[in-house]
Amino acid sequence: MTPDVSLLRVFHAVMEERNVTAAAQRLGQSQSTVSAALSRLRAALGDELFLRARYGVEPTEKALEIAPDIAAGLTAAQRRTVR
């Protein structure tokens, strides 16, 4: 799978916010756009990634496993674009 950077940004925002609506606001996107991105990620990775919780979402084991690599990749990509 060649990752779409916008999908990785969505993943990272949801991981940090633990709330799809808050992640959408942070990204300047609609909640439905973020939900659709998560659906594409779920299909590509074969995992739910985030499960509904009382006040938002909780990451699955797979999401917790890949989160540090995604965060590092986004940081590295941002550094390259700033130069």
CSV table of C-alpha atoms in Angstrom, one decimal:
chain,number,residue,atom,x,y,z
A,1,MET,CA,0.0,0.0,0.0
A,2,THR,CA,1.3,3.4,-0.9
A,3,PRO,CA,0.1,5.7,1.9
A,4,ASP,CA,-1.8,8.8,1.1
A,5,VAL,CA,-0.3,11.5,3.3
A,6,SER,CA,-3.8,13.0,3.9
A,7,LEU,CA,-5.0,9.7,5.3
A,8,LEU,CA,-2.0,9.5,7.6
A,9,ARG,CA,-2.7,13.1,8.8
A,10,VAL,CA,-6.3,12.0,9.6
A,11,PHE,CA,-5.0,8.9,11.5
A,12,HIS,CA,-2.6,11.0,13.5
A,13,ALA,CA,-5.2,13.6,14.4
A,14,VAL,CA,-7.7,11.0,15.5
A,15,MET,CA,-5.1,9.2,17.5
A,16,GLU,CA,-4.2,12.4,19.3
A,17,GLU,CA,-7.7,13.8,19.8
A,18,ARG,CA,-9.4,10.4,20.4
A,19,ASN,CA,-12.5,12.0,18.9
A,20,VAL,CA,-13.4,12.1,15.2
A,21,THR,CA,-15.3,15.4,15.4
A,22,ALA,CA,-12.4,17.1,17.2
A,23,ALA,CA,-9.9,15.7,14.7
A,24,ALA,CA,-12.1,17.0,11.8
A,25,GLN,CA,-12.1,20.5,13.4
A,26,ARG,CA,-8.4,20.4,13.9
A,27,LEU,CA,-7.8,19.4,10.2
A,28,GLY,CA,-10.4,21.9,8.9
A,29,GLN,CA,-12.5,19.1,7.5
A,30,SER,CA,-16.0,17.8,8.0
A,31,GLN,CA,-16.7,14.9,10.3
A,32,SER,CA,-18.0,12.9,7.4
A,33,THR,CA,-14.7,13.5,5.4
A,34,VAL,CA,-12.6,12.2,8.3
A,35,SER,CA,-14.9,9.2,8.8
A,36,ALA,CA,-14.6,8.4,5.1
A,37,ALA,CA,-10.8,8.7,5.3
A,38,LEU,CA,-10.8,6.3,8.3
A,39,SER,CA,-12.9,3.9,6.3
A,40,ARG,CA,-10.3,3.9,3.6
A,41,LEU,CA,-7.6,3.3,6.1
A,42,ARG,CA,-9.5,0.5,7.8
A,43,ALA,CA,-9.9,-1.3,4.4
A,44,ALA,CA,-6.3,-0.8,3.4
A,45,LEU,CA,-4.9,-2.0,6.8
A,46,GLY,CA,-7.5,-4.7,7.5
A,47,ASP,CA,-8.1,-3.4,11.0
A,48,GLU,CA,-10.8,-1.2,12.7
A,49,LEU,CA,-8.0,1.1,14.0
A,50,PHE,CA,-10.4,3.0,16.3
A,51,LEU,CA,-13.4,1.7,18.2
A,52,ARG,CA,-16.3,3.8,19.5
A,53,ALA,CA,-16.0,4.7,23.2
A,54,ARG,CA,-18.1,6.6,25.6
A,55,TYR,CA,-16.6,10.0,24.8
A,56,GLY,CA,-15.0,9.4,21.4
A,57,VAL,CA,-12.8,6.6,20.1
A,58,GLU,CA,-10.2,4.2,21.5
A,59,PRO,CA,-7.3,2.9,19.3
A,60,THR,CA,-7.0,-0.8,18.6
A,61,GLU,CA,-3.7,-2.6,19.2
A,62,LYS,CA,-2.8,-2.2,15.6
A,63,ALA,CA,-3.4,1.6,15.7
A,64,LEU,CA,-1.2,1.8,18.8
A,65,GLU,CA,1.5,-0.2,17.1
A,66,ILE,CA,1.6,1.9,13.9
A,67,ALA,CA,1.0,5.3,15.5
A,68,PRO,CA,4.7,6.1,16.4
A,69,ASP,CA,5.9,5.3,12.8
A,70,ILE,CA,3.1,7.5,11.3
A,71,ALA,CA,3.9,10.4,13.7
A,72,ALA,CA,7.6,10.1,12.9
A,73,GLY,CA,6.9,10.0,9.1
A,74,LEU,CA,4.7,13.0,9.2
A,75,THR,CA,7.3,14.9,11.3
A,76,ALA,CA,10.0,14.0,8.8
A,77,ALA,CA,7.9,15.0,5.8
A,78,GLN,CA,7.1,18.3,7.4
A,79,ARG,CA,10.8,19.0,8.0
A,80,ARG,CA,11.5,18.3,4.4
A,81,THR,CA,8.8,20.7,3.1
A,82,VAL,CA,10.0,23.5,5.5
A,83,ARG,CA,13.6,23.4,4.1
